[in-house]
XYZ file of C-alpha atoms in Angstrom:
382
model
C 4.978 -29.655 -108.441
C 5.540 -33.563 -107.995
C 5.825 -34.795 -104.621
C 8.588 -37.087 -103.714
C 6.330 -40.024 -103.930
C 5.741 -39.591 -107.189
C 8.927 -38.615 -108.754
C 11.225 -40.334 -106.085
C 13.090 -36.588 -105.704
C 14.995 -36.195 -102.536
C 13.767 -32.979 -101.123
C 15.828 -31.340 -98.590
C 15.074 -28.163 -96.593
C 16.730 -24.852 -97.745
C 17.580 -24.079 -93.854
C 19.647 -26.719 -92.178
C 19.939 -27.369 -88.618
C 23.293 -25.596 -87.203
C 25.319 -28.961 -85.373
C 27.878 -27.655 -83.288
C 30.471 -30.323 -82.732
C 32.872 -30.688 -79.764
C 36.283 -31.001 -81.176
C 38.988 -32.209 -78.448
C 41.454 -30.194 -80.330
C 39.789 -27.138 -79.231
C 39.457 -27.765 -75.593
C 42.252 -25.841 -73.374
C 43.861 -27.538 -70.296
C 42.005 -26.699 -67.302
C 44.035 -24.238 -64.851
C 43.769 -25.955 -60.994
C 43.356 -22.649 -59.129
C 40.548 -21.747 -60.989
C 38.649 -25.340 -60.468
C 39.397 -24.716 -56.844
C 37.831 -21.276 -56.624
C 35.017 -22.635 -58.771
C 34.262 -25.496 -56.620
C 34.607 -23.014 -53.589
C 32.109 -20.603 -54.784
C 29.896 -23.285 -55.846
C 29.760 -24.490 -52.182
C 29.265 -21.070 -50.851
C 26.245 -20.409 -52.933
C 24.673 -23.807 -51.899
C 25.192 -23.017 -48.117
C 23.698 -19.420 -48.687
C 20.408 -20.915 -50.351
C 20.126 -23.478 -47.489
C 20.431 -20.550 -44.695
C 17.794 -18.250 -46.850
C 15.453 -21.264 -47.658
C 15.807 -22.461 -43.955
C 14.443 -18.877 -42.603
C 11.658 -18.607 -44.889
C 10.452 -21.986 -44.110
C 10.916 -22.223 -40.558
C 8.032 -19.942 -39.568
C 5.909 -21.645 -41.969
C 6.562 -24.790 -40.471
C 6.191 -23.459 -36.951
C 2.714 -21.764 -37.502
C -0.100 -23.398 -35.559
C -2.515 -20.490 -36.458
C -1.834 -18.609 -32.999
C -0.165 -15.368 -32.824
C 3.262 -15.995 -31.629
C 4.935 -13.001 -28.885
C 7.520 -11.002 -30.090
C 10.341 -12.087 -28.226
C 12.898 -9.814 -29.265
C 10.889 -6.977 -27.605
C 9.989 -9.182 -24.610
C 13.547 -9.615 -23.722
C 15.159 -5.773 -24.465
C 12.132 -4.085 -23.113
C 12.351 -3.558 -18.967
C 9.286 -2.318 -16.743
C 9.719 1.355 -15.337
C 10.360 0.703 -11.580
C 9.373 3.290 -8.477
C 11.262 3.729 -5.564
C 9.443 2.813 -2.723
C 10.196 3.916 1.259
C 12.033 1.135 3.225
C 10.128 0.862 6.502
C 11.523 -1.855 9.206
C 11.054 -4.709 6.873
C 10.200 -4.993 3.043
C 7.317 -3.339 1.957
C 5.020 -5.731 0.411
C 1.576 -5.161 -1.654
C -0.970 -8.467 -2.189
C -1.788 -8.974 -5.771
C -5.343 -8.302 -5.053
C -4.886 -5.073 -3.948
C -4.490 -1.756 -5.200
C -0.742 -0.422 -4.338
C -0.690 1.873 -1.492
C 1.851 4.398 -0.342
C 4.668 3.011 2.012
C 4.690 4.541 5.557
C 8.107 6.201 6.690
C 9.145 4.192 9.604
C 11.311 6.853 11.134
C 11.540 8.176 15.125
C 9.909 11.340 15.988
C 7.857 13.289 18.426
C 4.264 13.146 19.282
C 2.815 16.389 20.420
C 0.271 16.951 23.061
C -3.339 18.576 22.308
C -2.018 21.843 24.068
C 0.083 22.453 21.061
C -2.642 23.164 18.918
C -4.441 25.789 20.882
C -2.937 28.748 19.057
C 0.105 29.410 16.539
C 2.400 30.748 19.100
C 1.852 27.404 21.352
C 2.365 25.245 18.123
C 5.713 27.247 17.680
C 6.550 26.715 21.027
C 6.099 22.904 20.800
C 7.888 22.672 17.665
C 10.908 24.364 19.412
C 10.508 21.917 22.498
C 10.020 18.876 19.886
C 13.415 19.685 17.985
C 15.237 20.020 21.439
C 14.026 16.634 22.553
C 14.751 15.000 19.263
C 17.300 16.497 17.035
C 17.004 13.758 14.714
C 14.011 13.009 14.560
C 11.602 13.318 11.548
C 8.068 12.481 12.023
C 6.099 14.589 14.073
C 2.743 12.816 15.341
C -0.034 15.483 15.708
C -2.902 14.686 17.724
C -6.363 16.048 15.826
C -8.869 14.322 17.362
C -8.671 13.053 20.541
C -9.721 11.231 23.361
C -13.330 12.468 24.411
C -14.032 13.141 20.829
C -12.588 16.926 20.457
C -11.674 17.842 17.187
C -8.586 19.985 17.486
C -8.389 21.888 14.268
C -11.080 24.067 12.056
C -13.120 21.328 10.493
C -15.716 21.631 7.846
C -17.570 18.425 8.881
C -21.139 19.704 10.216
C -21.447 16.797 12.549
C -18.390 17.816 14.470
C -19.610 21.166 14.600
C -23.132 20.121 15.591
C -22.052 17.940 18.698
C -19.424 20.295 20.036
C -16.272 18.311 18.722
C -15.171 21.212 16.466
C -12.599 23.046 19.060
C -9.950 24.042 16.752
C -8.012 27.573 16.469
C -5.910 26.273 13.727
C -6.501 24.973 9.982
C -4.945 21.817 8.622
C -2.823 24.181 6.234
C -1.282 26.314 9.293
C -0.415 23.424 10.972
C 1.202 20.996 8.519
C 3.140 24.276 7.202
C 4.284 25.413 10.664
C 5.917 21.738 11.059
C 7.356 21.200 7.450
C 8.984 24.610 8.067
C 10.972 23.342 10.566
C 11.965 20.166 9.002
C 8.924 17.577 10.439
C 6.929 15.260 8.294
C 3.621 15.866 9.898
C 1.581 12.745 10.817
C -2.051 13.030 11.981
C -3.397 11.045 14.918
C -7.119 10.357 15.170
C -8.878 9.047 18.400
C -11.765 7.011 16.594
C -14.138 5.357 19.202
C -13.191 6.824 22.494
C -15.809 9.557 21.778
C -18.287 10.683 24.139
C -19.555 13.537 22.167
C -20.558 12.197 18.842
C -23.003 9.850 20.983
C -24.347 12.652 23.275
C -25.216 14.256 20.256
C -26.978 11.176 18.062
C -27.702 8.470 20.745
C -27.973 6.023 17.815
C -23.952 6.602 17.232
C -23.648 4.692 20.922
C -24.327 1.874 22.662
C -28.002 1.224 23.682
C -29.718 -1.467 26.063
C -32.121 -3.709 25.143
C -34.951 -1.026 26.216
C -33.684 1.389 23.807
C -31.779 3.867 26.598
C -28.762 4.943 26.077
C -25.785 2.968 27.796
C -23.137 4.645 29.810
C -19.575 3.448 31.086
C -20.809 4.474 34.785
C -23.849 5.628 36.063
C -24.722 9.532 35.106
C -24.566 10.285 39.049
C -20.694 9.047 38.701
C -20.223 10.959 35.614
C -21.210 8.126 33.517
C -20.489 8.732 29.534
C -21.711 7.240 26.031
C -19.032 5.970 23.903
C -19.084 6.101 19.875
C -19.638 2.073 18.480
C -17.986 0.702 15.781
C -21.500 -0.853 15.131
C -23.011 1.935 14.069
C -23.693 3.640 10.604
C -23.614 7.310 12.378
C -20.090 6.971 13.998
C -18.655 5.206 10.768
C -19.990 8.179 8.231
C -18.486 10.601 10.781
C -15.475 8.908 10.967
C -15.374 8.684 7.290
C -15.697 12.406 6.828
C -13.186 13.053 9.059
C -10.751 11.078 7.853
C -11.322 11.886 4.053
C -10.641 15.742 5.057
C -7.344 14.868 6.859
C -5.914 12.957 3.856
C -6.772 15.695 1.423
C -4.374 17.716 3.424
C -0.185 17.360 3.502
C -0.348 15.194 6.431
C 2.276 12.383 5.230
C 0.367 9.455 7.088
C -2.586 9.017 9.197
C -2.721 7.026 12.630
C -5.962 5.517 13.806
C -5.654 5.201 17.743
C -8.721 3.682 19.930
C -10.144 1.517 17.817
C -11.576 -0.116 21.087
C -14.987 -1.230 22.898
C -15.502 0.114 26.254
C -14.480 -1.400 29.541
C -17.684 -3.267 29.617
C -18.791 -5.069 32.963
C -20.311 -8.303 32.999
C -23.723 -7.014 33.485
C -23.480 -4.398 30.997
C -23.199 -7.585 28.591
C -26.668 -8.512 29.479
C -28.176 -5.267 28.618
C -26.897 -4.590 25.573
C -27.141 -7.856 24.038
C -24.988 -10.192 22.055
C -23.304 -7.729 19.965
C -20.719 -6.917 22.223
C -19.974 -10.190 23.450
C -16.658 -11.490 23.410
C -17.251 -13.586 20.130
C -18.682 -10.715 18.388
C -16.503 -7.735 19.062
C -13.657 -8.563 16.572
C -15.996 -9.548 14.056
C -17.642 -5.960 14.438
C -14.373 -3.954 15.036
C -12.646 -5.765 11.641
C -16.117 -4.975 9.363
C -15.681 -1.269 10.997
C -12.257 -0.703 9.753
C -12.583 -2.384 6.374
C -15.464 -0.141 5.872
C -13.416 3.032 7.127
C -9.838 2.742 5.591
C -11.023 3.574 1.741
C -11.393 7.175 3.343
C -7.919 7.634 3.353
C -7.382 7.697 -0.322
C -4.490 5.376 -0.403
C -2.626 7.461 2.108
C -1.070 5.687 4.447
C -2.959 4.313 7.656
C -1.089 2.828 10.897
C -2.825 1.632 13.637
C -1.952 2.387 17.027
C -2.515 -0.225 19.779
C -1.455 -1.955 23.059
C 1.588 -3.840 22.741
C 0.237 -6.118 25.474
C -3.060 -6.918 23.967
C -1.869 -7.111 20.364
C 0.747 -9.727 21.661
C -1.625 -11.896 23.914
C -4.073 -11.669 20.883
C -7.313 -10.152 22.909
C -7.272 -6.615 20.928
C -9.958 -6.720 18.409
C -8.635 -4.654 16.003
C -5.298 -6.305 15.384
C -5.768 -8.742 12.285
C -2.601 -7.869 10.273
C -3.412 -10.948 8.095
C -6.676 -9.295 7.045
C -5.883 -5.574 7.147
C -3.186 -5.590 4.211
C -3.937 -1.932 3.535
C -2.877 -1.004 6.935
C 0.960 -0.181 6.368
C 2.243 0.151 10.142
C 1.659 -0.321 13.359
C 2.251 1.812 16.525
C 2.726 -0.289 19.687
C 2.303 1.407 22.723
C 4.385 0.092 25.986
C 2.511 0.595 28.857
C 3.665 -0.015 32.693
C 3.865 -3.381 33.061
C 4.038 -4.161 29.418
C 6.917 -6.559 28.230
C 10.173 -4.998 27.414
C 10.790 -3.059 24.225
C 13.330 -6.036 22.965
C 10.905 -8.567 23.584
C 8.025 -6.656 21.861
C 10.708 -5.775 18.869
C 11.222 -9.541 18.691
C 7.749 -10.416 18.609
C 6.645 -7.806 16.266
C 9.338 -8.520 13.582
C 7.837 -11.799 13.186
C 4.116 -11.029 13.596
C 4.445 -8.056 11.584
C 6.259 -8.653 8.646
C 6.500 -6.005 5.988
C 5.087 -3.540 8.061
C 6.272 -0.185 9.470
C 6.807 -0.312 13.114
C 7.115 2.083 15.936
C 7.053 1.873 19.502
C 5.879 4.469 21.603
C 6.021 5.538 25.465
C 6.662 8.366 27.724
C 10.265 7.032 29.046
C 12.521 9.562 27.229
C 15.712 7.127 28.094
C 14.202 4.254 26.531
C 14.382 6.147 22.793
C 18.104 6.871 22.610
C 19.892 5.100 19.898
C 16.374 3.853 18.444
C 15.052 4.559 14.887
C 11.457 3.783 15.146
C 10.690 5.247 18.791
C 8.190 7.755 19.149
C 8.637 9.969 22.093
C 5.059 11.410 23.747
C 4.946 14.549 25.446
C 1.364 13.734 27.072
C 0.800 10.755 28.855
C -0.755 7.978 26.680
C -4.289 6.553 28.432
C -4.076 2.984 28.919
C -6.395 0.571 26.844
C -9.069 -1.156 28.781
């Protein structure tokens, strides 16, 4: 075979490329409606592509290496809420403390110690209480009274050993009888006006510098020892009683008689600096702070002299410190300010706390929703 260079032969490919020629004669006239539809469709496709592209690209552009919160869940999910009984003012719980139950602030009756002598005596007392307070809700029952007696069948060994266990009824018997007649039972517990414990355990009371036991009067004149908030024996004893009461069906516990004895000036020299005025408040408040957890979350209210709380001389009164105390029972003793004056002061000083007023005068409780009628005289706090 000869090459093209050799023979000058024009060599052509057997497969010629297919060339399409556009002829004007073949072009059809465009329909205006089709043209407009095509343009609109093209525009919509472009917009769709832009939206999808932006949706995909936005998280990538905003990503900074941190996990972003799911705002859709945060906006739609709502926390569960629990209804809390309303007291005289709005109940508040500090963020630093575990929530406690709110005390129900309702009117009622405080039984006398004699009501717990027997089942029959209790039934009679309940009937009288309903007659005295037809709409009353709370029934305040004194379980530990001034002097130290425990008026229910306690299992606390120290109470049995010191002679304080003097009750004939069990806690379930007492609460069941009260609830059967529509009452909400409240336990009242006298704390430090206790003469029985320090008789049994000297270290539970006050001692003089020479180690002898302090009495509130001479022995010849019937002087008695008092339980001291500065004693670990006292704290342990009251902790055990409080735990026992808190485990029962009582709705609340009222602590009464968180007080020092009526010291004479000469007593301060005998006992020492721990009971001087500037140290009493600290000692009492440390005692209460240590005792409050024994209630295991059950509402605790502090029963206190209205006059001494108002004038600042009550060592146990420190509402800004005792946030775990849910209410205050202000006793109106003879010669105190009127109930109206005390109520106005308390509304400011005890914001967020349940409030009760207590006195013996039945005429003053009519029409009020937070009075407690006492069936037995209340000893003045000295």
